[in-house]
Structures are given as structure tokens and as C-alpha cells.
Amino acid sequence: MKISMPILGPRALWEKTARWESMGSELLKVRDRHETEMCLQPTAEEMCTHVVAQLPPLKKRMFPLLLYQTTEKFRDEMNPRFGLLRSRQFLMKDLYSFDLTKEDAAKTYSKVCRVYDRILRDRLGLEVYKVVAQSGVYGGSVSHEYHLPNPLEEDGIHFCSKCGTGITKEGGSHKCECGDSAEVKTFSTVEVAHTFQLGTKYSKAFDALTRDKQPLEMCCFGIGVSRLLPAIVSLMSSEKAIRLPPLIAPFSAAVVVTKNLMDNVITELTLSSLDRRLSGGILLDDRVEENVGKRIKHLREIGIPRIVVLGKTTEGTINKVPMVEYFPPQQHCDEDESKEWTLSQVMQSIG
Amino acid sequence: MKISMPILGPRALWEKTARWESMGSELLKVRDRHETEMCLQPTAEEMCTHVVAQLPPLKKRMFPLLLYQTTEKFRDEMNPRFGLLRSRQFLMKDLYSFDLTKEDAAKTYSKVCRVYDRILRDRLGLEVYKVVAQSGVYGGSVSHEYHLPNPLEEDGIHFCSKCGTGITKEGGSHKCECGDSAEVKTFSTVEVAHTFQLGTKYSKAFDALTRDKQPLEMCCFGIGVSRLLPAIVSLMSSEKAIRLPPLIAPFSAAVVVTKNLMDNVITELTLSSLDRRLSGGILLDDRVEENVGKRIKHLREIGIPRIVVLGKTTEGTINKVPMVEYFPPQQHCDEDESKEWTLSQVMQSIG
């Protein structure tokens, strides 16, 4: 169930779990006009568990209870840097699960981890490294982090390419399951998601109980939404072009039109044909005073994967079989192919 | 253009316009680990003007430049109360306009005010009172507030029902344009939107200039999104039922089904017929263990405008002409009509 919790968390809530102290200097603190202390919440276990504890006793069939939000979170970073990669304000999707038993909680944990795999690997197409992590101030025993390679970060992982298991650098050295330590590589990465089996730390503190007065078993799960963007850009892009998974590209395609063709039916036709095949929106680049080369360069820089140019080539062929210039999605090179295509060839290549 | 500005505003920005002091105790202040002071921004004139001042010189055709966001804002209320009506964290839509001349700015101001009228009067169907307001710490000369009657608030307006003009209570007494002061009523209200012609207060402070180095002419506009909901509820609802403009009702209709009919084709038919006619989503109430009366009461309480019941009546007529119970949108009474309708009569009444 989607919810939205306040940004400000009262000190009293955070003291119930001793995290007002243990989160230390990462908590950004505020004092209101009545001298009441609050923090800008970096995460919401306390508030969420407090809310669940206030509910009337829940029936068995309501479990697992899953509550999630995508809201602004805060962390008082020592050195905010690299734009959105390490900033004090960031967008995070956080999900809190409540179960009746430890076994149910473990099942819920596996289930949500599979969803995270699907989001990161299948939908976004990322080669993400899932490694064993420390639970730290969150509490609980089992925890995993999802990492993307990133040269900027001092974070990192040890990962065995043979058995596909790993551990965060702060977790120490990695004894991998296959015993073949020769395959263990260490590289610098950035964490983009984190999952925890929390146990009963929060449910005990806030009296979030089953009908039999047992503390509920909790897990929590987070995806660093605003960090994902720079992490992906740094992973996939070159100096000349941003490359993004189609799902998060600002537009699926751009149509660059010269002044002469702005009102021509070929423009309308191209836009509507693309729109029928692609679901992420089509950008009409009508900056007709700028030269076409500059416009293409700019569109590549902001991450538009496909570019159709209606320019000189089209003007010269408009009365026969109209040809366009087409720049398909780039994979691992910056060489833009600018050969001439018919519109139907472009549409066929898109599928 | 939609933008999103940070929640934390550095003290340095707010000192440039002297609002760090003049906003006084309403500003919630934060100090980070380096002792840098910031505030939780209640509005974003400073930050927005600062951003515009950093842009490369803008061409004439880019004006009016309109930048808006719908984000969480903060105000250190002396007494947060009435739930979302007066809370320290609230959702506000804020729009900032930049023009080359005073005249252009006045035109932009009228234009956006007309859009506000359309949102509040036409789309939401509210009888809103637009009155002359004080610019206060915002600066500028012309300002208007949009008010809804509300018994809870100590805010209020003087309004002449004859000429349709008014002023906020804090603005003093109202000399209305028609001279007929007998028609001036004073009543308690809540402000739901505010518009300002700001002039050059912010553009001068941040050097947001035209290509000829003149300060840009600004206006700003805000709608209290999270306050609108309780204001509307208090205005339209009764003890028994929340009534909301269709545009913001949680669902357009609910279908209450008994256990026997859950898998019957009549349920599928009702849902799909409603869905074709209504755009706000249809809720299937499948709480089959609860009694129907309780379920209807609950749906009214959360603001569902139309309720179709597939229950005893439908079960008894299912093999002839199936009848349903239909509760149409309530206007000004709580007497639910529960007469029997055919499905096609229901659909006709929806249109």
C-alpha cells in the first residue's frame, strides 16, 4: 500500500530505538519555536512502526502488510558531492513489511528481493551486484546491498565472478562459496538499493503486535531513486552522449526538423508513426535557427536514444521516395551512423 | 516549465532579501555538521530567482518564463491544528513568472489569475472568494487571496455580495466599489491560494536581468494543495458523508458485491460499464463478510460519490431483468435513496 509519511520526525520517536544517538552526525536536526527537537528523516522505520502499532488489531489475511513511499530523505553528508550521487536531500523509495512469524518474514524478504532483481536487471537492464551487507544501526541479521560499478565512489565490493556472491568492502574479506578465491575481484561501486531482515527491533520498541501480543517480524527495503540516475549515466555513457535504459530516457525519440519542413506533412507522419511504436514520448526539436549538427549533439547529451532528421536529405527526396537521416540507439560507440533511411525502414528497425 | 527545487535553502540566499529575519519565527531553521545554517523553505522566490539569474541571457521569445513546482513546504506554526488545514509541513504548488516589462508582468498576472479561477471555480466547482490582500514580507504592490468559508479558522474576509469585491480582515475595513456598504458581510474563511505582483524585489537582489541589464519583473502564485482537501471537506460535507468534487474523489464509483455475486458475470458487467463512463476509477468493495449497510456507510465516509449495490435485490432478479440498488451522488441531504434500478437506468443517469 502506498503511503506518505512526514519529513520531520520527532526526537521522541527516534529515542525509542536509540537511533537519535546511534545515527549520529548523519541526522539533520531541527528545533521548532517551542524548542521541540525533530530530525529530517533519512528513513522511516520508527514512524512507520509507530503508525502500524496504532492500527486496530489486524486480521491474519492482512499479512504480509507492505507499506511503501517514494519521498525526499535527508542525510547530513560530511562532503555532499558528485551532484545527485551523494547529496544531503535525495529521493528514496522505502518499503516496510510486517509479518506474523520469522518464516513469513523470510518469505516476504525473498519475494521483494526478487522484485528488486526484476526492476534493476530486467526492467532497467543493469548488471547489478547483489552482495551481503552489514545491518549496522538498522538492526537485524540478514542484509543485502545492490551495487553498480562506479569509479567516483570510495565504496566498494569484493565479488566472485565464478559463484556470483560477494560482500561489501566494509564487511571485510570475501570467502566465496565456491572456494575459488582467485576469481574474487575488488572494485569500487555505488550502493543503489539495500534490503534488511529487521526482526523485532522496531516492533518491540513501538508495541506493534500480533493479536496474540507477539511483536511483528519486520523487513525493510530501499531503492535510491535519485542516485540511480547518475550511477547509470556514469556506467553507460561516454563523453559525448548520455545513454539511458529506454524506461528512463527523457523521450523515446526526437525528430529534428529544418525550417522548410516544419509544416510539411512528412513531419506529422514521422511523429505519429514513431508515437505508435514507442511509449516514452516523442520530442519535436523545433529549434530551426540552430544548425542540425549542434542539435543532434545536444539531444545525445541529454540522453535521447533515437534521432530522426528531416533535413537536406529529406528536402531533396520529398517528391520521390522521401529519405531521412536516422541515428539509432548507440550501444558502445559514439560513431553516429548517418546513412539515409526510408521512413518505413526506420519503423521496421524499431519494430 | 515544471521544476523541483531543494527543500533546504541556505541562509545566504535568504539574507540577500532580508527575509531570513523578516520571515521571523515562521522559518524552520537547520544547522548542518559544518554549522552552516539553512531553512526548510516555506516558498522559493529566493532560490528560483537565483537559478534564473545563473541562466545564459534569455531571448525575448522565452518570456514570460513560468517555472512551477508542487513540493513540500514548511512553516513553523505556533499552533499546528485541524489536521492538514494548518500543519507545519504542507504541499504547495508554487509558480514564479519572469517578464521583461511591468506591463507584461501585469498581463501574466491576469492570465494566471484566470487559470486559478478556472481550477477553483470550473474544475473543482467551488464558490471561492477572491479578495485584495496584503503583500507583506513577499513584497510588491498588487496581491490577491482566494478564500473558502471555514468556521474553524480565525482568518476572515469582508466581502460585498453586490459588487463581488472584498478584502482580507487583516487589511482593515472594506470600502466596496459599489458604495453599498450594507451588502458587505464579514465571515471566517481559510486562504487556499495567493497571487502576487512582486515587481523587482527579488530580481534586483539576485541580478536576474534582461539582456539590457534591467531587473526582470516578477509575479508569484501559490495554491495550498494539501489545505484544499480539508477546506473542501469542511465546506461540502455532512456528519455522515464526505462530499468531494468528482475531480478529487478517491474513486468515481464503488460497486458493493455480496459473496454470492462475487464471481457472477453481472459484477464484471457492472464494473466495465461504469469504467467506460467514468474516468476516476471504480472501486470493487469485496469485503463480503461485512454487512452491506456498514459498507455503504463507510464508502460515504471516505467520499465515494456513487454506489452500486449488487445484493439481495440483484440475487432475486438475476434470472429476469437484474435490478441493482443505486445511490447517486448526494447534493445537500443525507437521505440515501435506495430504490431499485436496472443497470441501464443507472448508466443513463450517469450519462
XYZ file of C-alpha atoms in Angstrom:
702
model
C 0.000 0.000 0.000
C 1.336 3.390 -0.971
C 1.613 5.878 1.883
C 3.346 9.179 2.525
C 4.947 9.936 5.872
C 6.069 13.352 7.145
C 9.615 14.559 6.533
C 10.056 15.764 10.114
C 10.378 13.021 12.736
C 10.003 13.934 16.443
C 13.015 13.186 18.653
C 10.787 11.120 20.974
C 10.151 8.552 18.199
C 13.844 8.283 17.373
C 14.817 7.892 21.012
C 12.606 4.856 21.448
C 15.081 2.881 19.319
C 18.137 4.828 20.481
C 18.758 5.895 16.880
C 18.638 9.603 17.801
C 22.140 8.914 19.169
C 23.345 5.969 17.088
C 22.608 7.584 13.703
C 24.970 10.249 14.971
C 26.002 13.162 12.851
C 24.103 11.925 9.769
C 20.808 13.097 11.273
C 19.928 16.663 10.277
C 18.253 18.125 13.342
C 15.680 20.891 13.682
C 14.300 22.703 16.702
C 10.918 24.419 16.419
C 9.750 27.604 18.165
C 8.697 25.575 21.208
C 12.215 24.057 21.406
C 10.870 20.656 20.377
C 13.564 18.675 18.598
C 12.941 16.834 15.341
C 15.040 15.363 12.559
C 14.743 15.391 8.798
C 14.143 11.683 8.448
C 16.731 9.674 6.478
C 14.449 6.620 6.678
C 11.165 5.870 8.409
C 11.261 2.605 10.408
C 10.309 4.432 13.616
C 7.404 6.416 12.187
C 6.055 3.535 10.124
C 6.157 1.064 13.025
C 4.538 3.665 15.275
C 1.713 4.068 12.727
C 1.176 0.310 12.444
C 1.124 -0.011 16.243
C -1.830 2.431 16.340
C -3.975 0.370 13.939
C -6.810 -1.796 15.267
C -5.698 -5.474 15.568
C -5.089 -6.791 12.063
C -6.635 -9.968 10.735
C -4.367 -12.791 9.601
C -5.221 -12.296 5.943
C -3.865 -8.738 6.012
C -0.312 -10.082 6.301
C 2.212 -9.544 4.908
C 1.438 -5.861 5.398
C 3.560 -3.901 2.931
C 3.762 -0.092 3.232
C 5.857 1.965 0.848
C 6.538 5.556 -0.129
C 8.797 7.449 -2.526
C 9.716 10.648 -0.699
C 12.551 13.071 -0.028
C 15.002 11.799 2.568
C 17.892 13.622 4.257
C 21.400 12.757 5.348
C 23.885 15.245 6.759
C 26.773 14.153 4.473
C 30.250 15.208 5.509
C 31.011 16.010 1.849
C 27.986 16.278 -0.416
C 29.433 15.773 -3.919
C 29.029 14.386 -7.443
C 25.659 16.060 -7.876
C 22.839 13.629 -7.117
C 25.194 10.750 -6.282
C 25.905 11.944 -2.753
C 23.598 14.779 -1.768
C 22.004 15.759 1.505
C 18.492 15.625 0.072
C 17.621 12.589 -2.016
C 14.608 10.713 -3.303
C 14.270 7.213 -1.865
C 11.667 4.513 -2.294
C 11.304 2.820 1.077
C 9.158 -0.214 1.817
C 8.386 -1.699 5.253
C 6.984 -5.208 5.664
C 5.217 -6.690 8.676
C 4.704 -10.438 9.169
C 3.335 -12.724 11.872
C 6.305 -15.105 12.028
C 10.035 -15.161 11.315
C 9.429 -17.678 8.495
C 6.817 -15.490 6.840
C 9.170 -12.516 7.098
C 11.922 -14.524 5.383
C 9.497 -15.391 2.578
C 8.481 -11.752 2.180
C 12.161 -10.812 2.131
C 12.888 -13.236 -0.754
C 9.845 -12.080 -2.643
C 10.734 -8.378 -2.513
C 14.388 -9.176 -3.341
C 13.135 -10.921 -6.495
C 11.122 -7.790 -7.356
C 14.257 -5.678 -6.865
C 16.134 -8.028 -9.216
C 13.373 -7.595 -11.763
C 13.405 -3.797 -11.509
C 17.165 -3.443 -11.717
C 18.098 -6.309 -14.054
C 15.041 -6.897 -16.267
C 13.330 -3.513 -16.471
C 16.403 -1.262 -16.328
C 18.773 -3.829 -17.873
C 21.564 -3.187 -15.362
C 24.302 -5.617 -14.398
C 23.890 -5.128 -10.699
C 25.958 -6.836 -7.985
C 23.995 -8.165 -5.029
C 26.252 -8.601 -2.012
C 25.997 -9.439 1.678
C 25.951 -6.280 3.783
C 26.194 -5.110 7.357
C 22.928 -4.248 9.098
C 24.592 -1.538 11.180
C 22.304 0.864 13.010
C 19.279 -0.594 11.241
C 19.448 -3.788 13.289
C 18.515 -7.330 12.309
C 20.748 -10.075 10.987
C 20.324 -10.556 7.235
C 21.008 -7.686 4.847
C 21.964 -7.260 1.192
C 23.090 -4.336 -0.916
C 22.757 -3.844 -4.669
C 25.788 -2.162 -6.209
C 26.691 -0.666 -9.574
C 30.330 -0.156 -10.609
C 31.302 3.470 -10.185
C 34.802 4.952 -10.339
C 33.880 8.067 -8.324
C 32.886 6.342 -5.113
C 35.179 5.136 -2.350
C 32.565 2.468 -1.564
C 33.321 -0.951 -2.975
C 32.715 -4.690 -3.021
C 34.569 -7.994 -3.182
C 32.790 -10.186 -5.724
C 33.454 -13.674 -7.074
C 32.543 -13.890 -10.737
C 32.511 -17.702 -10.519
C 29.836 -18.274 -7.871
C 28.233 -14.826 -8.113
C 28.474 -13.972 -4.411
C 30.106 -11.029 -2.723
C 30.409 -8.778 0.268
C 30.806 -5.034 0.826
C 34.347 -3.793 1.383
C 33.473 -2.667 4.911
C 32.334 -6.256 5.567
C 35.967 -7.448 5.367
C 37.451 -10.034 3.008
C 35.321 -12.406 0.965
C 35.477 -16.164 1.397
C 33.383 -17.139 -1.554
C 31.143 -20.181 -1.655
C 32.966 -21.905 -4.496
C 36.260 -21.704 -2.619
C 37.973 -20.355 -5.736
C 39.305 -17.100 -4.301
C 41.291 -16.455 -7.484
C 38.067 -15.273 -9.087
C 37.329 -12.675 -6.384
C 37.673 -9.145 -7.735
C 37.564 -5.985 -5.697
C 36.190 -2.859 -7.323
C 34.719 0.491 -6.473
C 30.959 0.742 -6.665
C 27.977 2.726 -5.509
C 25.099 1.251 -3.497
C 21.731 1.752 -5.231
C 19.478 -0.441 -3.109
C 19.512 -2.049 0.330
C 17.366 -4.752 1.958
C 17.160 -5.818 5.623
C 15.513 -8.510 7.719
C 14.984 -6.358 10.783
C 13.472 -8.891 13.172
C 11.580 -7.308 16.069
C 13.811 -4.352 16.998
C 11.232 -1.747 15.966
C 8.049 -3.684 16.658
C 9.166 -4.278 20.267
C 10.081 -0.619 20.765
C 6.696 0.596 19.483
C 4.471 -2.322 20.570
C 3.469 -3.256 17.044
C 1.963 -6.616 17.962
C 0.065 -9.585 16.589
C -3.380 -10.398 18.045
C -1.525 -12.774 20.400
C 0.599 -9.861 21.635
C 3.767 -11.036 19.880
C 5.986 -8.399 18.229
C 5.588 -8.368 14.437
C 8.503 -9.526 12.291
C 9.751 -6.738 10.044
C 11.857 -6.236 6.930
C 12.710 -3.027 5.145
C 13.798 -2.276 1.602
C 15.125 0.849 -0.072
C 15.950 1.987 -3.611
C 17.983 5.176 -4.034
C 15.875 6.678 -6.804
C 17.772 9.938 -7.330
C 21.146 8.185 -7.017
C 20.239 5.632 -9.686
C 20.274 8.260 -12.415
C 23.901 9.453 -12.030
C 25.016 5.868 -11.268
C 23.505 4.658 -14.558
C 24.794 7.649 -16.510
C 28.316 7.061 -15.214
C 28.057 3.349 -16.098
C 26.605 3.544 -19.598
C 27.586 6.888 -21.048
C 30.521 8.354 -22.898
C 31.944 11.847 -23.017
C 29.741 12.646 -25.988
C 26.426 11.052 -25.143
C 24.279 10.102 -22.197
C 22.908 6.589 -22.626
C 19.972 5.503 -20.537
C 17.745 2.432 -20.302
C 14.715 3.147 -22.544
C 12.448 3.043 -19.453
C 14.013 6.211 -18.012
C 15.165 8.098 -21.121
C 13.535 11.559 -21.167
C 11.974 10.773 -24.565
C 11.999 7.617 -26.718
C 12.977 9.543 -29.842
C 13.498 13.041 -31.191
C 12.570 14.400 -34.604
C 14.898 17.169 -35.773
C 13.168 19.317 -38.388
C 14.524 22.119 -40.578
C 12.523 25.301 -41.113
C 11.382 24.272 -44.617
C 9.831 21.050 -43.392
C 8.221 22.312 -40.183
C 4.753 22.488 -41.710
C 5.204 19.619 -44.132
C 3.026 16.546 -43.838
C 6.181 14.371 -43.627
C 6.814 15.807 -40.148
C 3.339 14.935 -38.945
C 3.672 11.459 -40.440
C 7.047 10.828 -38.792
C 5.825 11.979 -35.375
C 2.670 9.884 -35.449
C 4.422 6.768 -36.787
C 7.036 6.955 -34.033
C 4.382 7.623 -31.436
C 2.514 4.463 -32.386
C 5.637 2.328 -31.892
C 7.266 3.923 -28.843
C 5.645 4.552 -25.484
C 8.051 7.033 -23.885
C 7.090 10.214 -25.750
C 8.465 11.820 -28.915
C 10.307 15.144 -28.817
C 9.844 17.536 -31.752
C 13.036 19.580 -31.960
C 11.793 22.847 -33.483
C 14.921 24.924 -32.832
C 15.015 25.751 -36.541
C 17.570 28.569 -36.240
C 20.246 26.240 -34.853
C 22.259 24.035 -37.187
C 21.314 20.365 -37.313
C 24.685 19.022 -36.139
C 24.567 21.079 -32.941
C 21.018 19.979 -32.289
C 21.902 16.266 -32.664
C 24.881 16.702 -30.358
C 22.677 18.328 -27.752
C 19.994 15.625 -27.993
C 22.671 12.941 -27.475
C 23.980 14.844 -24.476
C 20.616 14.758 -22.716
C 20.075 11.055 -23.369
C 17.612 10.815 -26.288
C 18.197 7.309 -27.677
C 16.846 7.700 -31.258
C 17.057 10.685 -33.566
C 15.301 11.143 -36.915
C 16.450 14.117 -39.010
C 14.151 15.688 -41.568
C 16.646 17.989 -43.291
C 18.520 18.437 -46.567
C 18.258 14.738 -47.438
C 14.504 14.764 -46.971
C 14.044 18.069 -48.789
C 15.838 16.610 -51.842
C 13.781 13.424 -51.961
C 10.418 14.643 -50.783
C 8.761 14.299 -54.187
C 10.116 10.788 -54.877
C 10.620 8.358 -52.007
C 11.327 10.643 -49.019
C 14.538 9.711 -47.210
C 15.505 10.677 -43.675
C 18.680 10.525 -41.662
C 18.341 8.153 -38.744
C 20.586 7.766 -35.713
C 19.614 4.543 -33.923
C 20.281 3.873 -30.206
C 24.024 3.761 -29.603
C 25.469 0.781 -27.843
C 29.151 1.038 -27.121
C 30.471 3.503 -29.638
C 29.993 7.163 -30.417
C 30.157 6.797 -34.178
C 26.811 8.078 -35.313
C 25.705 6.345 -38.471
C 24.119 8.934 -40.670
C 23.148 6.865 -43.698
C 19.855 7.525 -45.424
C 16.772 5.578 -44.495
C 13.249 5.475 -45.801
C 10.678 6.140 -43.108
C 9.418 2.559 -43.306
C 12.960 1.217 -42.813
C 13.223 3.314 -39.655
C 9.902 1.995 -38.390
C 10.883 -1.600 -39.189
C 14.130 -1.251 -37.258
C 12.144 -0.028 -34.244
C 9.732 -2.955 -34.591
C 8.033 24.585 -17.074
C 7.870 22.094 -14.229
C 10.862 22.132 -11.925
C 11.738 20.827 -8.483
C 13.788 22.882 -6.064
C 15.502 21.633 -2.887
C 13.677 21.754 0.440
C 16.683 23.196 2.280
C 17.514 26.837 1.479
C 20.927 28.236 2.530
C 20.830 31.218 4.889
C 22.973 33.213 2.449
C 20.169 33.154 -0.170
C 17.553 34.252 2.349
C 19.746 37.054 3.673
C 20.035 38.639 0.236
C 16.390 39.706 0.523
C 16.486 40.179 4.306
C 13.773 37.525 4.631
C 15.947 35.385 6.939
C 14.982 37.988 9.532
C 11.638 39.313 8.251
C 10.013 35.872 7.909
C 10.790 35.620 11.597
C 9.720 32.691 13.672
C 7.828 31.019 10.797
C 11.110 29.838 9.264
C 12.136 26.388 10.499
C 15.920 26.533 10.727
C 18.534 23.806 10.457
C 22.255 23.790 11.121
C 24.400 21.135 9.459
C 27.537 19.472 10.832
C 29.679 22.311 9.471
C 27.498 24.848 11.335
C 26.085 26.134 8.040
C 22.570 27.498 8.564
C 19.664 26.632 6.288
C 15.894 26.818 6.422
C 13.134 24.442 5.411
C 11.762 26.642 2.653
C 8.173 27.882 3.035
C 8.333 29.302 -0.517
C 11.063 29.625 -3.115
C 11.326 33.165 -4.533
C 14.974 33.404 -3.472
C 16.096 30.071 -4.873
C 14.097 30.374 -8.061
C 15.352 33.888 -8.833
C 18.912 32.763 -8.047
C 18.518 29.892 -10.551
C 17.148 32.205 -13.255
C 19.995 34.669 -12.657
C 22.505 31.867 -13.476
C 20.947 31.100 -16.880
C 22.600 32.359 -20.063
C 20.881 35.556 -21.334
C 17.358 34.634 -22.408
C 15.914 35.528 -25.769
C 12.836 37.712 -25.951
C 10.615 34.872 -27.129
C 11.318 32.882 -23.937
C 9.231 35.364 -21.923
C 7.061 35.108 -19.946
C 9.239 32.496 -18.263
C 6.988 30.434 -15.982
C 8.546 27.996 -13.514
C 6.431 25.902 -11.190
C 6.685 23.031 -8.740
C 4.407 21.108 -6.394
C 6.555 20.267 -3.387
C 6.551 20.016 0.403
C 6.832 23.388 2.131
C 7.355 24.197 5.801
C 6.092 26.783 8.238
C 6.853 26.795 11.963
C 3.232 27.285 13.039
C 2.658 28.474 16.604
C -0.265 26.024 16.863
C -0.390 23.338 14.185
C -4.022 22.158 14.253
C -7.068 20.905 12.325
C -5.019 18.170 10.623
C -3.944 19.271 7.165
C -5.592 22.705 7.453
C -2.771 24.223 9.477
C 0.228 21.928 9.593
C 3.954 22.592 9.656
C 4.572 20.514 6.544
C 2.255 21.089 3.616
C 2.077 20.514 -0.104
C 2.044 23.723 -2.136
C 2.004 24.388 -5.862
C 4.162 27.474 -6.407
C 4.689 29.265 -9.708
C 7.170 32.066 -10.446
C 6.877 34.269 -13.515
C 9.532 36.458 -15.110
C 8.765 39.224 -17.615
C 10.684 41.938 -19.451
C 8.404 44.830 -18.511
C 5.924 45.855 -15.828
C 3.113 45.748 -18.405
C 3.976 42.214 -19.485
C 4.113 41.151 -15.849
C 0.626 42.590 -15.274
C -0.647 40.608 -18.282
C 0.941 37.419 -16.993
C -0.623 38.118 -13.602
C -4.123 38.393 -15.102
C -3.611 35.297 -17.190
C -2.559 33.088 -14.279
C -5.356 34.526 -12.112
C -7.813 33.416 -14.804
C -6.284 29.925 -14.686
C -6.711 29.908 -10.903
C -10.360 30.870 -11.363
C -10.747 28.001 -13.800
C -9.132 25.479 -11.457
C -11.080 26.525 -8.379
C -14.449 27.530 -9.885
C -14.819 25.469 -13.072
C -12.832 22.319 -12.449
C -13.431 21.955 -8.690
C -16.804 23.750 -8.716
C -16.039 25.843 -5.634
C -17.596 29.189 -4.734
C -14.351 30.855 -3.948
C -13.954 34.465 -2.755
C -11.166 36.435 -4.414
C -10.128 39.377 -2.263
C -7.454 42.068 -2.161
C -4.618 41.060 0.143
C -1.525 42.465 1.800
C 1.798 41.646 0.143
C 3.576 41.575 3.498
C 7.072 40.101 3.550
C 6.683 38.951 -0.048
C 6.974 42.484 -1.352
C 5.364 44.082 -4.384
C 2.159 46.081 -4.563
C -0.712 44.026 -6.002
C -1.827 40.836 -4.300
C -4.964 38.712 -4.106
C -6.073 35.824 -1.959
C -8.614 33.112 -2.747
C -10.727 32.132 0.265
C -13.202 29.400 1.126
C -15.663 29.796 4.011
C -14.452 27.829 7.010
C -15.783 28.008 10.567
C -12.584 26.641 12.143
C -10.257 29.403 11.067
C -9.760 32.770 12.732
C -8.804 34.125 9.308
C -11.541 36.008 7.549
C -12.696 38.428 4.853
C -15.006 41.386 4.301
C -16.908 40.757 1.065
C -19.604 42.682 -0.783
C -22.070 40.334 -2.412
C -23.334 43.176 -4.634
C -20.143 44.143 -6.459
C -18.203 40.960 -5.722
C -15.128 42.621 -4.227
C -13.553 42.144 -0.858
C -10.531 42.406 1.355
C -8.882 40.244 3.996
C -9.777 41.011 7.605
C -6.181 41.985 8.375
C -6.446 44.501 5.517
C -8.892 46.589 7.602
C -12.435 47.626 6.701
C -13.851 47.275 3.203
C -14.989 50.283 1.189
C -16.606 48.456 -1.662
C -16.709 49.720 -5.230
C -20.490 49.940 -5.407
C -20.607 52.139 -2.311
C -23.353 49.967 -0.873
C -21.708 49.013 2.378
C -24.918 47.389 3.610
C -24.099 44.398 1.439
C -20.657 43.852 2.978
C -20.548 40.676 5.032
C -17.713 39.586 7.259
C -17.108 35.876 7.693
C -14.434 33.438 8.710
C -12.590 31.741 5.900
C -9.430 29.899 5.009
C -6.975 31.050 2.354
C -6.417 28.402 -0.333
C -4.457 30.383 -2.931
C -2.429 33.579 -3.107
C -1.095 35.650 -6.016
C 1.446 38.498 -6.018
C 2.877 41.063 -8.422
C 6.335 41.159 -6.885
C 7.987 43.798 -9.035
C 11.804 43.688 -8.936
C 12.494 42.988 -5.258
C 13.980 39.548 -5.927
C 15.416 40.128 -9.399
C 17.414 43.113 -8.097
C 18.720 41.168 -5.109
C 19.911 38.276 -7.283
C 20.781 40.129 -10.507
C 18.195 38.332 -12.613
C 18.411 40.677 -15.567
C 17.187 41.273 -19.095
C 19.757 41.395 -21.919
C 19.752 45.185 -21.388
C 20.735 44.656 -17.730
C 17.304 45.663 -16.373
C 15.894 43.649 -13.457
C 13.174 41.207 -14.550
C 9.590 41.844 -13.442
C 8.260 39.015 -11.320
C 4.988 37.598 -10.075
C 4.385 34.567 -7.896
C 1.375 32.349 -7.380
C 0.589 29.614 -4.872
C -2.128 27.026 -4.324
C -2.279 25.264 -0.961
C -2.792 21.769 -2.297
C -2.930 19.861 0.994
C -5.067 22.558 2.627
C -7.639 22.443 -0.180
C -8.770 18.962 0.812
C -9.883 19.706 4.412
C -11.214 23.124 3.304
C -13.444 21.457 0.708
C -14.487 18.662 3.052
C -15.497 21.170 5.705
C -17.444 23.182 3.121
C -19.333 20.408 1.325
C -19.696 17.538 3.740
C -22.096 16.480 6.461
C -21.576 14.443 9.595
C -22.465 11.302 7.701
C -20.707 11.695 4.391
C -17.683 13.320 2.833
C -18.642 15.044 -0.397
C -15.941 15.968 -2.867
C -15.771 17.462 -6.347
C -15.681 14.478 -8.764
C -12.183 15.557 -9.889
C -10.669 14.749 -6.493
C -12.936 11.988 -5.172
C -10.827 8.900 -4.392
C -12.933 6.855 -6.847
C -15.789 7.809 -9.183
C -17.967 4.950 -8.002
C -17.948 1.850 -5.826
C -19.580 -1.493 -6.527
C -20.630 -3.313 -3.354
C -20.960 -7.035 -4.012
C -22.269 -9.844 -1.789
C -20.448 -13.174 -1.603
C -22.948 -14.944 -3.888
C -22.434 -12.483 -6.718
C -18.656 -12.069 -6.482
C -17.973 -14.406 -9.393
C -21.167 -13.651 -11.297
C -20.990 -12.088 -14.733
C -23.256 -9.228 -13.524
C -20.378 -7.939 -11.381
C -17.985 -7.909 -14.310
C -20.626 -6.188 -16.466
C -21.326 -3.504 -13.846
C -17.640 -2.736 -13.324
C -16.867 -2.470 -17.029
C -19.974 -0.391 -17.830
C -19.120 2.097 -15.070
C -15.498 2.169 -16.127
C -16.458 3.165 -19.671
C -18.498 6.123 -18.387
C -16.382 7.421 -15.521
C -12.729 8.370 -15.629
C -11.822 8.445 -11.927
C -11.539 4.732 -11.223
C -14.092 2.209 -9.933
C -13.703 0.585 -6.514
C -14.816 -3.032 -6.133
C -15.850 -3.426 -2.496
C -15.143 -7.120 -1.872
C -15.469 -7.055 1.923
C -18.034 -9.821 1.623
C -18.072 -10.723 5.349
C -19.264 -7.239 6.364
C -22.931 -6.309 6.081
C -23.923 -4.129 3.167
C -25.250 -1.207 5.242
C -21.964 -0.814 7.073
C -20.033 -0.943 3.823
C -22.190 1.791 2.234
C -21.783 3.969 5.326
C -18.030 3.544 5.181
C -17.844 4.335 1.446
C -19.831 7.540 2.050
C -17.482 8.475 4.860
C -14.433 8.317 2.609
C -16.058 10.357 -0.147
C -17.140 7.886 -2.846
C -19.842 9.759 -4.789
C -21.757 6.846 -6.413
C -22.504 3.416 -5.011
C -23.996 0.449 -6.847
C -25.070 -2.488 -4.677
C -25.281 -5.984 -6.101
C -27.015 -7.743 -3.212
C -30.330 -9.326 -2.226
C -32.271 -7.314 -4.833
C -29.964 -8.421 -7.612
C -29.901 -12.037 -6.431
C -33.708 -12.175 -6.585
C -33.961 -10.741 -10.096
C -30.839 -12.131 -11.725
C -32.741 -14.544 -13.987
C -35.306 -11.971 -15.158
C -34.266 -8.329 -15.548
C -31.472 -7.899 -12.981
C -32.076 -4.968 -10.635
C -29.482 -3.179 -8.508
C -29.624 -0.686 -5.669
C -28.105 2.619 -6.685
C -27.077 5.541 -4.503
C -26.422 8.554 -6.747
C -24.165 11.487 -5.784
C -25.654 13.327 -2.799
C -26.157 17.026 -3.045
C -27.417 18.628 0.120
C -29.092 15.836 2.015
C -28.046 12.615 3.626
C -31.191 10.671 2.712
C -29.850 7.859 0.620
C -32.388 6.786 -1.985
C -32.298 3.051 -2.186
C -34.872 2.356 -4.862
C -34.271 -0.358 -7.394
C -32.713 0.430 -10.731
C -31.926 -1.589 -13.805
C -28.297 -1.413 -14.781
C -29.139 0.535 -17.918
C -31.095 3.113 -15.868
C -28.001 3.610 -13.713
C -25.823 4.066 -16.788
C -28.295 6.515 -18.318
C -28.351 8.629 -15.168
C -24.550 8.803 -15.308
C -24.706 9.739 -18.955
